[in-house]
Short mmCIF file of C-alpha atoms and ligand atoms in Angstrom, two decimals:
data_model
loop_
_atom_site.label_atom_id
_atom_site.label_comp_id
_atom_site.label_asym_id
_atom_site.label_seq_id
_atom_site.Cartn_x
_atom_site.Cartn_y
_atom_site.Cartn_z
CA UNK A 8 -13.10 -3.68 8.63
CA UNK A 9 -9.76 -2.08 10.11
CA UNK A 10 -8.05 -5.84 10.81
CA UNK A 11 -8.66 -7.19 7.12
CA UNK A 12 -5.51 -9.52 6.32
CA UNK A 13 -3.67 -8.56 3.00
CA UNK A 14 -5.32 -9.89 -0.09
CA UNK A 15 -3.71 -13.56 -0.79
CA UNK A 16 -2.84 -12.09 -4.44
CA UNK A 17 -0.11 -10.78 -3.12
CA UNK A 18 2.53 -13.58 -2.41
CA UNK A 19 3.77 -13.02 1.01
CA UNK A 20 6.54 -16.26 0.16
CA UNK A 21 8.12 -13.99 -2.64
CA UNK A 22 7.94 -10.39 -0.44
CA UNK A 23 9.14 -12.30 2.30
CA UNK A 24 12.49 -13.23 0.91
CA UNK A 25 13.19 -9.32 0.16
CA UNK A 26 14.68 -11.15 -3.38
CA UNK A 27 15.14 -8.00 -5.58
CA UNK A 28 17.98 -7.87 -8.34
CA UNK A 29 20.42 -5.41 -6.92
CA UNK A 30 21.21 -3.29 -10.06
CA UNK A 31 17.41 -2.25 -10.14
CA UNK A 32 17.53 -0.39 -6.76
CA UNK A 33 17.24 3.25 -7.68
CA UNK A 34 15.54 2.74 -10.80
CA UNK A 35 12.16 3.43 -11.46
CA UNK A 36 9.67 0.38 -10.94
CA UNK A 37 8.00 -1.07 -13.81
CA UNK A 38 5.07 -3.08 -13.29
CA UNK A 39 4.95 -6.90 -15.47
CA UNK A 40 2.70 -4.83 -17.63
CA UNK A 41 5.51 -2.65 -18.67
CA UNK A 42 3.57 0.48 -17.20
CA UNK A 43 6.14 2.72 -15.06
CA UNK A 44 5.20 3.52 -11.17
CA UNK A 45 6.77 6.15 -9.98
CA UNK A 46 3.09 7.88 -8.55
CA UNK A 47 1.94 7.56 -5.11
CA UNK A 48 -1.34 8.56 -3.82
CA UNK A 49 -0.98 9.01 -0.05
CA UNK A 50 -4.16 9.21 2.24
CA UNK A 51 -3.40 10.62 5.15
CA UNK A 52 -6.14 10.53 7.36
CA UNK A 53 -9.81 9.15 6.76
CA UNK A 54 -11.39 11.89 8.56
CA UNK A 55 -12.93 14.96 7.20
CA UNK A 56 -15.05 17.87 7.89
CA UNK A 57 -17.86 17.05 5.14
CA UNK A 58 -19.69 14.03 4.03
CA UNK A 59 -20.27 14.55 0.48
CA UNK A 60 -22.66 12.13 -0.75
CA UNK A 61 -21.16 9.92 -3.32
CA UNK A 62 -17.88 9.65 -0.92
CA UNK A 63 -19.56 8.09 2.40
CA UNK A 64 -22.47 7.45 3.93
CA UNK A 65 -24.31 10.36 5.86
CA UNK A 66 -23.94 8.25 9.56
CA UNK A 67 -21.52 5.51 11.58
CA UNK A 68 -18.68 6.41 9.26
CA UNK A 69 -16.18 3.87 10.65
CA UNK A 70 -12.95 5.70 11.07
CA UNK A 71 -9.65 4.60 12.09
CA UNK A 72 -8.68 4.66 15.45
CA UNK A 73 -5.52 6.69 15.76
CA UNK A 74 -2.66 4.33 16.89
CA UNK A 75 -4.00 2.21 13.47
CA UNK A 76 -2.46 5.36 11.61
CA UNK A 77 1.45 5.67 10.43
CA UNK A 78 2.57 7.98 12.58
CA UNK A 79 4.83 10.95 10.82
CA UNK A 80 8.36 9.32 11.14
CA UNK A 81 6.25 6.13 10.14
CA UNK A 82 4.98 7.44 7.26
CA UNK A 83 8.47 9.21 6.38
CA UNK A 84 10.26 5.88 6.29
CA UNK A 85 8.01 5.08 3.42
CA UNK A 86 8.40 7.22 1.69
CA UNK A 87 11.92 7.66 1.44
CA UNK A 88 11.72 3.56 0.55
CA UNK A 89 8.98 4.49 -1.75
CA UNK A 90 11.52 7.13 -3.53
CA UNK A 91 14.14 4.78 -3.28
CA UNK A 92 11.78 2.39 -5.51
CA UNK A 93 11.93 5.36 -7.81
CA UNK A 94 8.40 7.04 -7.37
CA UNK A 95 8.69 10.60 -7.46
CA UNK A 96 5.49 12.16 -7.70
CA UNK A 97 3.48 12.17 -4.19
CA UNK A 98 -0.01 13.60 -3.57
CA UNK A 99 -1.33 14.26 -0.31
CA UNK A 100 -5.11 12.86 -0.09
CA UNK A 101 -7.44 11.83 2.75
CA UNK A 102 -10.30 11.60 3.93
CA UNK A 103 -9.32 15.39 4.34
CA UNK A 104 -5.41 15.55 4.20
CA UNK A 105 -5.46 19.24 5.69
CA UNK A 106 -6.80 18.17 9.01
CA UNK A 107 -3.78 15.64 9.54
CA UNK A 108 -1.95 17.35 12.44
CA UNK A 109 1.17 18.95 11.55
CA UNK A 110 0.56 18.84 7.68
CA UNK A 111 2.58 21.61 7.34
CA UNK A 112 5.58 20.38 8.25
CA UNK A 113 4.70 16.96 7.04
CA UNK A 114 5.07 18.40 3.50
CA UNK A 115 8.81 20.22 4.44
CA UNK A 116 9.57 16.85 5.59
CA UNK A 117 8.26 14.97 2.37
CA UNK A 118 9.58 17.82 0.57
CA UNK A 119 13.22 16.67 1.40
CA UNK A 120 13.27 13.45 0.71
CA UNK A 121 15.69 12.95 -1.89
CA UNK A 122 14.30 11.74 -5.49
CA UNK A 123 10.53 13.18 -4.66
CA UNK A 124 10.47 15.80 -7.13
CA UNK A 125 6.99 16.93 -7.21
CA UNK A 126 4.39 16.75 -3.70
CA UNK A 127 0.73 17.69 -5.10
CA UNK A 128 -2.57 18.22 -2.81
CA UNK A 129 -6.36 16.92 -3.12
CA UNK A 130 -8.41 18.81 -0.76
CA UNK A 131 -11.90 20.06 -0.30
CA UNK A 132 -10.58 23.59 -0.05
CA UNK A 133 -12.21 24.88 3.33
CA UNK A 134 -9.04 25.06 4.83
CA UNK A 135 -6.26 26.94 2.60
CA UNK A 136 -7.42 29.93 3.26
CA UNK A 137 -5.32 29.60 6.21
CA UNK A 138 -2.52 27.02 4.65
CA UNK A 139 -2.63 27.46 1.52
CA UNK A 140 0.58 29.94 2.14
CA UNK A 141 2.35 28.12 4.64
CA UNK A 142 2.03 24.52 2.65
CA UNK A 143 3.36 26.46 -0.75
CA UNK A 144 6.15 27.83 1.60
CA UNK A 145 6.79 24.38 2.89
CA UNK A 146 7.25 23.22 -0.91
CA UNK A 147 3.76 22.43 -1.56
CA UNK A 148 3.43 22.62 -5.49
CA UNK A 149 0.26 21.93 -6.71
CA UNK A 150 -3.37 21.74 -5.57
CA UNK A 151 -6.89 20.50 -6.58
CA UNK A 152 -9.51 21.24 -4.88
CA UNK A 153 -12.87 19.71 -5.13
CA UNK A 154 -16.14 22.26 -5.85
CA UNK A 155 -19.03 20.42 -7.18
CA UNK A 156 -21.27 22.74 -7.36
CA UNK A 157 -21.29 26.73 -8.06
CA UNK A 158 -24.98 27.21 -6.42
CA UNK A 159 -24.37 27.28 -2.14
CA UNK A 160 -27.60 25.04 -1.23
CA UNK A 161 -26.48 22.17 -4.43
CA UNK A 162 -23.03 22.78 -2.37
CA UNK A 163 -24.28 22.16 1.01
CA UNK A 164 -26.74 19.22 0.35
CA UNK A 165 -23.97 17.49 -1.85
CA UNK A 166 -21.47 18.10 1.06
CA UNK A 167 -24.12 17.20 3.38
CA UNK A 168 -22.97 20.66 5.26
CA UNK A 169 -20.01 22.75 3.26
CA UNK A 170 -19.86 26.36 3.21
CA UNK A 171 -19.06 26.99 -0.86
CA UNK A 172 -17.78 30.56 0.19
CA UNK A 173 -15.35 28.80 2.09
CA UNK A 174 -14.00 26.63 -0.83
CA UNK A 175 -14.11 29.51 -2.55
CA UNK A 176 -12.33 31.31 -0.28
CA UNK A 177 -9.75 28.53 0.07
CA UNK A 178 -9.73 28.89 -3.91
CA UNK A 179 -7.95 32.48 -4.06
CA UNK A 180 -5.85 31.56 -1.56
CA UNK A 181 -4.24 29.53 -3.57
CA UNK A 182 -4.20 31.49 -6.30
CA UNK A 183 -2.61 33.81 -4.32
CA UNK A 184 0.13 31.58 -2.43
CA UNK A 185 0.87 30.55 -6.39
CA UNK A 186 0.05 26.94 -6.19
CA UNK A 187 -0.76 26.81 -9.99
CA UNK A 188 -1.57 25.45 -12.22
CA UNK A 189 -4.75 24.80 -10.32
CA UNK A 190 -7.12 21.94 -11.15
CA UNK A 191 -10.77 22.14 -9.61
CA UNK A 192 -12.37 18.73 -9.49
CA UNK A 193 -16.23 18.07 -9.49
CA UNK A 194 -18.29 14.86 -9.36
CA UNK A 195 -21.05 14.62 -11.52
CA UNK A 196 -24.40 12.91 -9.95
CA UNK A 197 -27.45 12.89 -12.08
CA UNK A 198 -30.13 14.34 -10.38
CA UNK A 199 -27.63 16.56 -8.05
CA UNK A 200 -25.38 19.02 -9.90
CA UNK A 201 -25.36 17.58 -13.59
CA UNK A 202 -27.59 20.73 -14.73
CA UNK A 203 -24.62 23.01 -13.81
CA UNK A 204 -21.87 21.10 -16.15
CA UNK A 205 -22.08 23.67 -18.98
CA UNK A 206 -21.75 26.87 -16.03
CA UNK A 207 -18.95 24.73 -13.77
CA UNK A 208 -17.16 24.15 -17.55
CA UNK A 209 -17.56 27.89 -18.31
CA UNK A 210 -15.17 28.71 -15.59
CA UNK A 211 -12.50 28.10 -17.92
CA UNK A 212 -13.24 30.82 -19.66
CA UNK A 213 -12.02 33.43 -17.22
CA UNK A 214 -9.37 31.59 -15.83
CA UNK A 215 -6.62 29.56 -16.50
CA UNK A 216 -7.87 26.40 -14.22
CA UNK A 217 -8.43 22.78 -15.32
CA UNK A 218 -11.87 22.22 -14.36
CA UNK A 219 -12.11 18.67 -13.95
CA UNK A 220 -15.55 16.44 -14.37
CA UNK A 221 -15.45 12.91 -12.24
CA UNK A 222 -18.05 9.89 -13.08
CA UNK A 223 -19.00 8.76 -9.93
CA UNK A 224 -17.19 5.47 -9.06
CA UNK A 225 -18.86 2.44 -7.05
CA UNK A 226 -16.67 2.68 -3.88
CA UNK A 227 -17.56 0.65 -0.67
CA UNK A 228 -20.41 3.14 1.16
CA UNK A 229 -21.70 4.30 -2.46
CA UNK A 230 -22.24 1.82 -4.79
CA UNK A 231 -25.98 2.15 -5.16
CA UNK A 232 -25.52 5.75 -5.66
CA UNK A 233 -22.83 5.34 -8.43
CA UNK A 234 -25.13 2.49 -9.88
CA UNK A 235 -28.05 5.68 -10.23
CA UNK A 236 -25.96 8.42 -10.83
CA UNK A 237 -23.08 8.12 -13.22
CA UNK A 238 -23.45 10.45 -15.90
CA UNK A 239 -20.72 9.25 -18.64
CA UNK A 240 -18.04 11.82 -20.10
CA UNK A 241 -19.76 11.45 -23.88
CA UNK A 242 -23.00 12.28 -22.26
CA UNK A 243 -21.66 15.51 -20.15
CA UNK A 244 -19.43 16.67 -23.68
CA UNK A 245 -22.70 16.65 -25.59
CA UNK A 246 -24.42 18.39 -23.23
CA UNK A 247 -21.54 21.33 -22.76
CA UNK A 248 -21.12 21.22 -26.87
CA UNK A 249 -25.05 22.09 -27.25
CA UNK A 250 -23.81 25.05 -25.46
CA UNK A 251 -20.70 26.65 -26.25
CA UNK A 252 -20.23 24.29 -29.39
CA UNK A 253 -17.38 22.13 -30.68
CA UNK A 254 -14.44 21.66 -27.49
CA UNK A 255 -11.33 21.47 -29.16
CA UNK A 256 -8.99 18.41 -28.43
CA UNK A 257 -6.26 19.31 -25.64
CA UNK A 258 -4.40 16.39 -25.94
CA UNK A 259 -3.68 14.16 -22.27
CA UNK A 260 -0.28 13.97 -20.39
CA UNK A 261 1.22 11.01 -19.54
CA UNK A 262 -0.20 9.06 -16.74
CA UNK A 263 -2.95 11.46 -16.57
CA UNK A 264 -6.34 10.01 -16.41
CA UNK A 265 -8.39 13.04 -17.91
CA UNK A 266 -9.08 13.49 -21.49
CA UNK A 267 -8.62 17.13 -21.93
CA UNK A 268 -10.41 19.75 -24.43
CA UNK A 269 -10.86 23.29 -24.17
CA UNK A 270 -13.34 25.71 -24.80
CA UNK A 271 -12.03 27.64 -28.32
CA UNK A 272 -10.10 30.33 -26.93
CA UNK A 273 -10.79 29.64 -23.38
CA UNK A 274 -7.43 30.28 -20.87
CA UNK A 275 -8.46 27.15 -19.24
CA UNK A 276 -8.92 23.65 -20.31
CA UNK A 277 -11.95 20.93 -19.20
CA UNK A 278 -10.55 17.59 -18.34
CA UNK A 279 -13.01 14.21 -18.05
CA UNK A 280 -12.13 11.10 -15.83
CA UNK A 281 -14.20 8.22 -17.05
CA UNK A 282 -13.05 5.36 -15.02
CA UNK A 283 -16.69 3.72 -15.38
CA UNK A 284 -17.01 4.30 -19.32
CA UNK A 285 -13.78 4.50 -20.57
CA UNK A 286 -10.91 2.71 -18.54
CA UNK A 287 -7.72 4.96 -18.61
CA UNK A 288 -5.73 1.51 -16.97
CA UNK A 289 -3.44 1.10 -19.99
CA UNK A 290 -1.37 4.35 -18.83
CA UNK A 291 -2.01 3.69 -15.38
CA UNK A 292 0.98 5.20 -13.42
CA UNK A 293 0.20 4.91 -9.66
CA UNK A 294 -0.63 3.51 -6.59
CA UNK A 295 -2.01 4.41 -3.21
CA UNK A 296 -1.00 4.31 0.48
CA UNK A 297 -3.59 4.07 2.92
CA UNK A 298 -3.49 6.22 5.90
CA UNK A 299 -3.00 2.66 8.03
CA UNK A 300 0.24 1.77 5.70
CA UNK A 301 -1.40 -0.42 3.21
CA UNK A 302 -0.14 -0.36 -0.07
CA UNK A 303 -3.24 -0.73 -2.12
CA UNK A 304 -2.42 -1.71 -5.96
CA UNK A 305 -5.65 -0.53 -7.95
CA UNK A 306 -8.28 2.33 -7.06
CA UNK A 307 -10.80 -0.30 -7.47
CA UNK A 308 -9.72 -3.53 -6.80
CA UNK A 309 -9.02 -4.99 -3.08
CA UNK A 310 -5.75 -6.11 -3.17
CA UNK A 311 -2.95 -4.34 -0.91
CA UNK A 312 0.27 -5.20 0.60
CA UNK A 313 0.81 -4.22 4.54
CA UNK A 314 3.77 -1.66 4.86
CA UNK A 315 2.40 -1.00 8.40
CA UNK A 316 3.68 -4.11 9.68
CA UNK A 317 7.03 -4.18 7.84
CA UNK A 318 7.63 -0.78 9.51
CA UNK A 319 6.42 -2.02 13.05
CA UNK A 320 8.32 -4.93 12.88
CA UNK A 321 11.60 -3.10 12.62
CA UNK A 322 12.35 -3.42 8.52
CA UNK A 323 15.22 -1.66 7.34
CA UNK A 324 14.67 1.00 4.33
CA UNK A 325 15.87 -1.47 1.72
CA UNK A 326 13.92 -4.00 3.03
CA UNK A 327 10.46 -1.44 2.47
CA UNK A 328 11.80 -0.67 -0.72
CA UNK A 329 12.04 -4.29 -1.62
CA UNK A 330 8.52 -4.91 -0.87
CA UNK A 331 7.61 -1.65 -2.51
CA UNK A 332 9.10 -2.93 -5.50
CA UNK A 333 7.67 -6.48 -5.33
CA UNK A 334 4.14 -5.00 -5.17
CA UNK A 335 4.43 -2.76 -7.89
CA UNK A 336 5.79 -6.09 -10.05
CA UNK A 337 1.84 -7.41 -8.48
CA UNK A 338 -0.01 -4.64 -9.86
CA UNK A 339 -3.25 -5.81 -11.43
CA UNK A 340 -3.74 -4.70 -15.17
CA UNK A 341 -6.75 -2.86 -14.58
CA UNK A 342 -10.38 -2.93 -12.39
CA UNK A 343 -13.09 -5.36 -12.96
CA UNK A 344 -15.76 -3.39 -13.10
CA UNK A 345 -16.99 -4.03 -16.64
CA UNK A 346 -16.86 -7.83 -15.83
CA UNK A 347 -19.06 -6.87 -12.67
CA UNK A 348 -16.14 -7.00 -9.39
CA UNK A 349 -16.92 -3.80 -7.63
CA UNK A 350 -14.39 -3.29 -4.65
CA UNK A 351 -15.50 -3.76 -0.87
CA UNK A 352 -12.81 -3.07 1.46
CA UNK A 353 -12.32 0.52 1.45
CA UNK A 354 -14.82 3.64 0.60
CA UNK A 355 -12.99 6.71 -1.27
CA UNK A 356 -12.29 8.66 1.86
CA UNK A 357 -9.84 6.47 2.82
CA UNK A 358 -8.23 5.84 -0.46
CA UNK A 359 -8.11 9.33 -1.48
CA UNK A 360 -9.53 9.26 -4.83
N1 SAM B 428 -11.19 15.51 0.75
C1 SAM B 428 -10.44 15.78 -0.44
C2 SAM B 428 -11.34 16.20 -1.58
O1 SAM B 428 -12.54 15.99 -1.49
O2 SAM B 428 -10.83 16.72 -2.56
C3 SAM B 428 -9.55 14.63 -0.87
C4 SAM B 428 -10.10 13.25 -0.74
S1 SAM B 428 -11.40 12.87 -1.89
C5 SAM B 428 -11.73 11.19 -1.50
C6 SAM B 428 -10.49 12.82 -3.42
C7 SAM B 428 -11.32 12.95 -4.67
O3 SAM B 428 -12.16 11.82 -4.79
C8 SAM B 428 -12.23 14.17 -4.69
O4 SAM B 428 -12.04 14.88 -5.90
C9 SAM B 428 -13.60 13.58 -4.64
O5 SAM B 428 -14.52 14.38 -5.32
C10 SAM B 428 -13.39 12.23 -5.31
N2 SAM B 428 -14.38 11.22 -4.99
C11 SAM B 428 -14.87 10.86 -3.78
N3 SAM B 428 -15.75 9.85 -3.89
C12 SAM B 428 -15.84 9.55 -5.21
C13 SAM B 428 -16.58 8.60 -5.96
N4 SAM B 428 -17.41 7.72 -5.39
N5 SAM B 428 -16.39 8.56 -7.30
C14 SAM B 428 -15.55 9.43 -7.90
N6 SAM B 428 -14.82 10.34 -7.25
C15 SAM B 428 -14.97 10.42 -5.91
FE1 SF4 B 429 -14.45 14.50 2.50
FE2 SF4 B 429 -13.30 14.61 0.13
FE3 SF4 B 429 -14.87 12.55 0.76
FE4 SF4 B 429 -15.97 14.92 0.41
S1 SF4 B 429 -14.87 13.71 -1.14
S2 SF4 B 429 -16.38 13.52 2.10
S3 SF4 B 429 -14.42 16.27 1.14
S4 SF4 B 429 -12.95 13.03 1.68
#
């Protein structure tokens, strides 16, 4: 699974002669869809400390052996190509990306890369209560953190182990470091935690968080359980409006895949990622860098691009910027899933969501 050659899509021929007009360098990428790239999703390990349910399966989790890994300076050349092909938002994923060693000077690094202007986090939580300072004094500035469930045996069983006063505990720390404004992300599996939508959306109404509800997606490792479980965004709005009533229409940032409403008067908003029922691939904005240097092109299709290589090989910075660029100019329109491809190569843990 770890020595998969890059997808053919991708034409090596074209990447290979590094053939990039020279007035673009700098510039932000644009995809042949028109759709600007300038967001990279960066996994940084596979690993992690829990096993939730719909994100691998509960035994013989292949992981990566470590030398398959970019190593820090590795991973630091591409980035600084990856700025230089004008992304500028990074967010630091896994697997768990708080167990990668040194992560806290891994974002001070990142941090200083000229042109990245924002470095975000995705983490299960259970261990900022003893970062979540240090990274926001390294120049962490945002966080979400994953909490699917507010009842501690739901938490445990979905996390096939997590402590939920640990999340929560990892919660106020970042409150408290000030890495706001903080979005909290849950899956919804039917069966699992989809009678506590209406209580996880009625956190917003003491505080000013972006709780965030996730349709299961049919990832390598989970497919049959997404197949089961997926509870669609129109179904989990009717069920919260039976409760509270109307949500009011919060409008959706740019690039941002959640349709956002709010509870009337609530300090916090809800936000729904549909990527089964309703596509967001239009406004599509990013792409994702596998912890062993594969530029992978779409969440749920197969195709990547081996940066791993280029780096190993002895590439230059503009010549990893080049290919950054080129495979950015690949990017598929959007996932197959509604014509029936469902992606095999990776599971979520080691795409980062
Ligand atoms: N370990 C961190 C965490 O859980 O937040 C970061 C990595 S995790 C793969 C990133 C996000 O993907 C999390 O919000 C997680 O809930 C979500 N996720 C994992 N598997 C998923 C699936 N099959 N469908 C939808 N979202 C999934
Ligand atoms: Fe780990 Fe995050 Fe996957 Fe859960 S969703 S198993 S916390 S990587």
């Amino acid at each position: 699974m770890h020595t998969h050659p890059v997808m053919s899509l991708v034409p090596r021929a074209g990447i290979e002669s590094g053939h990039v007009q020279p007035q673009l360098l700098g510039m932000p990428a644009h995809d042949r869809y028109g759709r600007r790239i300038d967001y990279l999703r960066v996994s940084l390990t596979d690993r992690c400390n829990l096993r939730c349910v719909y994100c691998m399966p509960s035994a013989d989790m292949p992981f990566l052996p470590r030398p398959e890994l970019l190593t820090n300076d590795e991973l630091l050349m591409v980035l600084r190509a990856a700025a230089a092909a004008g992304f500028r938002k990074i967010r630091l994923t896994g697997g768990e990306p708080t167990l990668r060693h040194g992560i806290v000077e891994l974002v001070r690094a990142i941090k200083a890369i000229p042109g990245i202007e924002h470095i975000a986090m995705t983490t299960n939580g259970l261990r900022l209560r003893a970062l979540a300072g240090p990274l926001q004094a390294a120049g962490l500035d945002r966080v979400n953190i994953s909490i699917d469930s507010l009842d501690p045996v739901t938490f445990r069983q979905m996390s096939r182990g997590g402590s939920l006063d640990e999340v929560w505990a990892g919660i106020w720390a970042a409150e408290e470091a000030g890495l706001h404004p903080m979005k909290l992300n849950a899956v919804i599996v039917r069966g699992m935690n989809d009678d506590e939508v209406v209580r996880l959306a009625e956190l917003t109404r003491c505080h000013p968080w972006e709780f965030r509800f996730i349709e299961v997606m049919p990832l390598s490792g989970v497919a049959g359980l997404a197949e089961e479980g997926v509870v669609s965004t129109a179904e989990l709005i009717a069920r919260i409006e039976t409760h509270v009533g109307p949500l009011e229409p919060d409008g959706q940032s740019a690039g941002d895949p959640a349709r956002r409403y709010r509870i009337p008067g609530a300090p916090g908003t809800l936000g729904f990622i549909s990527a089964v029922t309703d596509p967001f691939c239009a406004t599509c904005n990013r792409m994702r860098l596998t912890a062993d240097g594969r530029l992978h092109l779409c969440l749920l299709r197969d195709d990547e691009l081996d940066l791993r290589a280029a780096v190993r090989a002895g590439a230059s910075l503009d010549e990893l910027e080049q290919r950054i660029r080129h495979a950015v100019a690949l990017k598929p329109w959007g996932h197959g899933l509604p014509e029936g491809f469902q992606p095999t190569l990776r599971g979520m843990a080691q795409l980062g969501g």
